[in-house]
Coordinates of N, CA and C in Angstrom, one line a residue:
M196 N 112.8 92.0 89.1 CA 111.4 92.1 89.1 C 110.8 91.5 90.4
R197 N 111.5 90.4 90.8 CA 111.0 89.7 92.1 C 111.2 90.6 93.3
I198 N 112.3 91.4 93.3 CA 112.5 92.3 94.5 C 111.5 93.4 94.4
L199 N 111.2 94.0 93.3 CA 110.3 95.0 93.1 C 108.9 94.6 93.6
L200 N 108.5 93.4 93.1 CA 107.1 92.9 93.5 C 107.1 92.6 95.0
G201 N 108.2 92.1 95.6 CA 108.2 91.8 97.0 C 108.1 93.2 97.8
F202 N 108.8 94.2 97.3 CA 108.7 95.5 97.9 C 107.3 96.1 97.9
L203 N 106.7 96.0 96.7 CA 105.3 96.5 96.5 C 104.3 95.7 97.4
S204 N 104.5 94.4 97.5 CA 103.6 93.6 98.3 C 103.8 94.0 99.8
G205 N 105.0 94.2 100.2 CA 105.3 94.6 101.6 C 104.7 96.0 101.9
L206 N 104.8 96.8 100.9 CA 104.3 98.2 101.1 C 102.8 98.2 101.2
L207 N 102.1 97.4 100.4 CA 100.7 97.2 100.4 C 100.3 96.6 101.7
F208 N 101.0 95.6 102.2 CA 100.7 95.0 103.5 C 100.8 96.0 104.6
G209 N 101.9 96.8 104.6 CA 102.1 97.8 105.7 C 101.0 98.9 105.7
V210 N 100.7 99.3 104.5 CA 99.6 100.3 104.4 C 98.3 99.7 105.0
G211 N 98.0 98.5 104.6 CA 96.8 97.8 105.1 C 96.8 97.7 106.6
L212 N 98.0 97.4 107.2 CA 98.1 97.3 108.7 C 97.8 98.7 109.3
L213 N 98.4 99.7 108.7 CA 98.1 101.1 109.2 C 96.6 101.4 109.2
I214 N 96.0 101.2 108.0 CA 94.6 101.5 107.8 C 93.7 100.7 108.8
A215 N 94.1 99.5 109.0 CA 93.3 98.6 109.9 C 93.5 98.9 111.4
G216 N 94.5 99.7 111.7 CA 94.7 100.0 113.1 C 95.6 99.0 113.8
M217 N 96.2 98.1 113.1 CA 97.1 97.1 113.7 C 98.4 97.7 114.3
S218 N 98.7 98.8 113.8 CA 100.0 99.4 114.3 C 99.7 100.3 115.6
D219 N 98.5 100.3 116.1 CA 98.1 101.0 117.3 C 98.0 100.0 118.4
P220 N 99.0 99.9 119.3 CA 98.9 98.9 120.4 C 97.7 99.0 121.3
A221 N 97.2 100.2 121.5 CA 96.0 100.3 122.3 C 94.8 99.6 121.6
K222 N 94.7 99.7 120.3 CA 93.6 99.0 119.6 C 93.8 97.5 119.7
V223 N 95.0 97.0 119.6 CA 95.3 95.6 119.7 C 95.0 95.1 121.1
L224 N 95.4 95.8 122.1 CA 95.2 95.4 123.5 C 93.7 95.5 123.9
N225 N 93.0 96.4 123.3 CA 91.5 96.4 123.5 C 90.8 95.2 122.9
F226 N 91.4 94.8 121.8 CA 90.8 93.5 121.1 C 91.1 92.3 122.0
L227 N 92.2 92.3 122.7 CA 92.6 91.2 123.6 C 91.9 91.2 124.9
D228 N 91.4 92.4 125.3 CA 90.7 92.6 126.6 C 89.2 92.3 126.5
V229 N 89.0 91.0 126.5 CA 87.6 90.5 126.3 C 86.6 90.9 127.4
F230 N 87.1 91.0 128.6 CA 86.2 91.3 129.7 C 86.3 92.8 130.2
G231 N 87.0 93.6 129.4 CA 87.2 95.0 129.7 C 86.7 95.9 128.6
T232 N 87.6 96.6 128.0 CA 87.3 97.5 126.9 C 87.4 96.8 125.5
F233 N 86.7 95.7 125.4 CA 86.8 94.9 124.2 C 86.4 95.7 122.9
D234 N 87.3 95.6 121.9 CA 87.0 96.2 120.6 C 87.1 95.1 119.5
P235 N 86.0 94.7 119.0 CA 86.0 93.5 118.1 C 86.5 93.8 116.6
S236 N 86.8 95.1 116.4 CA 87.1 95.5 115.0 C 88.3 94.7 114.4
L237 N 89.3 94.4 115.1 CA 90.4 93.7 114.6 C 90.0 92.2 114.2
G238 N 89.0 91.7 114.8 CA 88.5 90.4 114.4 C 88.0 90.4 113.0
F239 N 87.4 91.5 112.6 CA 87.0 91.7 111.2 C 88.2 91.7 110.3
V240 N 89.2 92.4 110.7 CA 90.4 92.5 109.9 C 91.0 91.1 109.7
M241 N 91.1 90.3 110.8 CA 91.7 89.0 110.7 C 90.8 88.1 109.9
G242 N 89.5 88.2 110.1 CA 88.5 87.4 109.3 C 88.6 87.7 107.8
G243 N 88.8 89.0 107.5 CA 89.0 89.4 106.1 C 90.3 88.8 105.5
A244 N 91.3 88.8 106.3 CA 92.6 88.2 105.9 C 92.5 86.7 105.7
A245 N 91.8 86.1 106.6 CA 91.6 84.6 106.4 C 90.8 84.3 105.2
I246 N 89.8 85.0 104.9 CA 88.9 84.8 103.7 C 89.8 85.0 102.4
T247 N 90.5 86.1 102.4 CA 91.4 86.5 101.3 C 92.4 85.4 101.0
T248 N 93.0 84.9 102.1 CA 94.0 83.9 102.0 C 93.4 82.6 101.5
F249 N 92.2 82.2 102.0 CA 91.6 81.0 101.5 C 91.3 81.0 100.0
I250 N 90.8 82.1 99.6 CA 90.5 82.3 98.1 C 91.7 82.3 97.3
G251 N 92.7 83.1 97.8 CA 94.0 83.2 97.1 C 94.7 81.9 96.9
Y252 N 94.7 81.1 98.0 CA 95.4 79.7 97.8 C 94.6 78.9 96.8
R253 N 93.3 78.9 96.8 CA 92.5 78.1 95.9 C 92.9 78.5 94.4
L254 N 93.1 79.8 94.2 CA 93.4 80.3 92.9 C 94.9 79.9 92.5
V255 N 95.8 80.1 93.4 CA 97.2 79.8 93.2 C 97.5 78.3 92.9
W256 N 96.8 77.4 93.7 CA 97.0 76.0 93.5 C 96.6 75.5 92.2
R257 N 95.8 76.2 91.4 CA 95.4 75.8 90.1 C 96.5 76.0 89.1
R258 N 97.5 76.7 89.4 CA 98.7 76.9 88.5 C 99.7 75.8 88.7
E259 N 100.4 75.6 87.6 CA 101.5 74.5 87.7 C 102.7 75.0 88.4
R260 N 103.0 76.3 88.4 CA 104.1 76.8 89.1 C 103.9 78.3 89.3
P261 N 104.6 78.9 90.3 CA 104.4 80.3 90.5 C 105.0 81.2 89.4
Y262 N 104.6 82.5 89.4 CA 105.0 83.3 88.3 C 106.6 83.5 88.2
L263 N 107.2 83.7 89.4 CA 108.6 84.1 89.5 C 109.5 83.1 89.9
L264 N 109.1 81.9 90.3 CA 109.9 80.8 90.7 C 109.7 79.5 89.9
S265 N 110.6 78.6 90.0 CA 110.4 77.3 89.2 C 109.4 76.4 89.8
D266 N 109.2 76.5 91.1 CA 108.2 75.6 91.8 C 107.7 76.2 93.1
F267 N 106.7 75.7 93.6 CA 106.1 76.2 94.9 C 107.0 75.7 96.0
Q268 N 107.3 76.5 97.0 CA 108.1 76.2 98.1 C 107.2 75.9 99.3
I269 N 106.9 74.6 99.5 CA 106.0 74.2 100.5 C 106.8 73.5 101.7
P270 N 106.5 73.9 102.9 CA 107.2 73.3 104.0 C 106.9 71.8 104.1
G271 N 108.0 71.0 104.4 CA 107.8 69.6 104.4 C 107.4 69.1 105.8
R272 N 107.5 69.9 106.8 CA 107.2 69.4 108.2 C 105.7 69.7 108.5
H273 N 105.0 68.8 109.1 CA 103.7 69.0 109.5 C 103.4 68.7 111.0
D274 N 104.5 68.4 111.7 CA 104.4 68.0 113.1 C 104.4 69.3 114.0
I275 N 103.9 69.1 115.2 CA 103.9 70.1 116.2 C 105.0 69.7 117.3
D276 N 106.0 70.5 117.4 CA 107.1 70.2 118.3 C 107.2 71.2 119.4
G277 N 108.1 71.1 120.3 CA 108.3 72.0 121.4 C 108.7 73.4 121.0
D278 N 109.6 73.4 119.9 CA 110.0 74.7 119.4 C 108.8 75.5 118.9
L279 N 107.9 74.9 118.2 CA 106.7 75.5 117.6 C 105.8 76.0 118.8
V280 N 105.6 75.2 119.7 CA 104.7 75.6 120.9 C 105.3 76.7 121.7
L281 N 106.7 76.7 121.9 CA 107.3 77.7 122.7 C 107.3 79.0 121.9
G282 N 107.6 78.9 120.6 CA 107.6 80.1 119.7 C 106.2 80.8 119.7
A283 N 105.1 80.0 119.5 CA 103.8 80.5 119.5 C 103.4 81.1 120.8
A284 N 103.8 80.5 121.9 CA 103.5 81.1 123.3 C 104.2 82.4 123.5
T285 N 105.5 82.4 123.1 CA 106.3 83.6 123.2 C 105.7 84.8 122.4
F286 N 105.3 84.4 121.1 CA 104.7 85.4 120.3 C 103.4 86.0 120.9
G287 N 102.6 85.1 121.4 CA 101.3 85.5 122.0 C 101.5 86.3 123.3
I288 N 102.4 85.9 124.1 CA 102.7 86.7 125.3 C 103.2 88.1 124.9
G289 N 104.1 88.2 124.0 CA 104.7 89.4 123.5 C 103.6 90.3 122.9
W290 N 102.7 89.7 122.1 CA 101.6 90.5 121.5 C 100.7 91.0 122.6
G291 N 100.4 90.2 123.6 CA 99.5 90.6 124.7 C 100.1 91.7 125.6
I292 N 101.4 91.6 125.8 CA 102.1 92.6 126.7 C 102.3 93.9 125.9
G293 N 102.9 93.8 124.7 CA 103.3 95.0 123.9 C 102.2 95.6 123.0
G294 N 101.3 94.7 122.6 CA 100.3 95.2 121.7 C 100.8 95.2 120.2
F295 N 101.9 94.6 120.0 CA 102.5 94.6 118.6 C 102.8 93.2 118.3
C296 N 102.8 92.9 117.0 CA 103.4 91.7 116.4 C 104.4 92.3 115.4
P297 N 105.3 91.5 114.8 CA 106.4 92.0 114.0 C 106.0 93.0 112.9
G298 N 105.0 92.6 112.1 CA 104.6 93.5 110.9 C 104.1 94.8 111.4
P299 N 103.1 94.9 112.2 CA 102.7 96.2 112.7 C 103.8 97.0 113.5
A300 N 104.7 96.3 114.1 CA 105.8 97.1 114.8 C 106.6 97.8 113.8
W301 N 106.9 97.2 112.7 CA 107.7 97.8 111.6 C 106.9 99.0 111.0
T302 N 105.6 98.8 110.8 CA 104.9 99.9 110.2 C 104.7 101.1 111.2
A303 N 104.7 100.8 112.5 CA 104.6 101.9 113.4 C 105.9 102.6 113.7
L304 N 107.0 102.0 113.3 CA 108.4 102.6 113.5 C 108.5 104.1 113.1
P305 N 108.0 104.4 111.9 CA 108.1 105.8 111.5 C 107.3 106.8 112.4
L306 N 106.3 106.3 113.1 CA 105.6 107.1 114.1 C 106.4 107.5 115.3
A307 N 107.5 106.7 115.5 CA 108.4 106.9 116.6 C 107.7 106.9 118.0
A308 N 106.7 106.1 118.2 CA 106.1 106.0 119.5 C 107.0 105.3 120.4
P309 N 107.1 105.7 121.7 CA 108.0 105.1 122.6 C 107.9 103.6 122.7
G310 N 106.7 103.1 122.7 CA 106.5 101.6 122.8 C 107.1 100.9 121.6
T311 N 107.1 101.5 120.4 CA 107.7 100.9 119.3 C 109.2 100.9 119.4
L312 N 109.7 102.0 119.9 CA 111.2 102.2 120.0 C 111.7 101.2 121.0
V313 N 110.9 100.7 121.9 CA 111.4 99.7 122.9 C 111.1 98.3 122.3
F314 N 109.9 98.1 121.8 CA 109.5 96.8 121.3 C 110.4 96.2 120.2
L315 N 110.6 97.0 119.2 CA 111.3 96.6 118.0 C 112.7 96.1 118.3
P316 N 113.5 96.9 119.0 CA 114.9 96.4 119.3 C 114.8 95.1 120.2
A317 N 113.9 95.1 121.2 CA 113.8 93.9 122.0 C 113.4 92.7 121.2
M318 N 112.5 92.9 120.2 CA 112.1 91.8 119.3 C 113.3 91.3 118.5
L319 N 114.1 92.2 118.0 CA 115.3 91.8 117.2 C 116.3 91.1 118.0
V320 N 116.5 91.6 119.2 CA 117.4 90.9 120.1 C 116.9 89.5 120.4
G321 N 115.6 89.3 120.7 CA 115.1 88.0 121.0 C 115.2 87.1 119.8
M322 N 115.0 87.6 118.6 CA 115.1 86.8 117.4 C 116.6 86.3 117.2
T323 N 117.5 87.2 117.5 CA 118.9 86.9 117.4 C 119.3 85.8 118.4
V324 N 118.9 86.0 119.6 CA 119.2 85.0 120.7 C 118.6 83.7 120.4
A325 N 117.4 83.7 119.9 CA 116.7 82.4 119.5 C 117.5 81.7 118.4
T326 N 118.0 82.4 117.4 CA 118.7 81.9 116.3 C 120.0 81.3 116.8
I327 N 120.7 82.0 117.7 CA 122.0 81.5 118.2 C 121.8 80.2 119.0
L328 N 120.8 80.2 119.9 CA 120.5 79.1 120.7 C 120.1 77.9 119.9
K329 N 119.4 78.1 118.8 CA 119.0 77.0 117.9 C 120.2 76.4 117.2
Q330 N 121.1 77.3 116.7 CA 122.3 76.8 116.0 C 123.2 76.0 117.0
R331 N 123.3 76.5 118.2 CA 124.1 75.8 119.2 C 123.5 74.4 119.5
R332 N 122.2 74.4 119.7 CA 121.6 73.1 120.0 C 121.7 72.1 118.8
T333 N 121.6 72.6 117.6 CA 121.8 71.8 116.4 C 123.2 71.3 116.3
A334 N 124.2 72.1 116.7 CA 125.6 71.7 116.6 C 125.9 70.6 117.6
L335 N 125.3 70.7 118.8 CA 125.5 69.7 119.8 C 124.8 68.4 119.6
A336 N 123.8 68.4 118.7 CA 123.0 67.1 118.4 C 123.7 66.2 117.5

């Protein structure tokens, strides 16, 4: 049941990204081009997501436990370290250059746009390299 609900949630999320235009790199880049061809429509998408998340968390925290797990899985760390800053900067630079972030890149894959066919493998290689480097650093510590 958990796998089915996860699949349906991901499918709904992907369809939402397609409808919102997040899988179109030109639309994303126009949103980031504040002094050029600025398109504020993705700001409304992100605002709607923030409001939905805010309300959803308020409803979920009223429950004693989630529907499909024994307890809530909440991260224990609250600090801002170099890895977080480097990861956020890398994400932002990649989003600004390519016009994709991971979710929309996957939803755009079936469209077989050349940008997607370059971005997605590069993203996966980058994620693999980052994982290997982190494991090596942890082993040395």
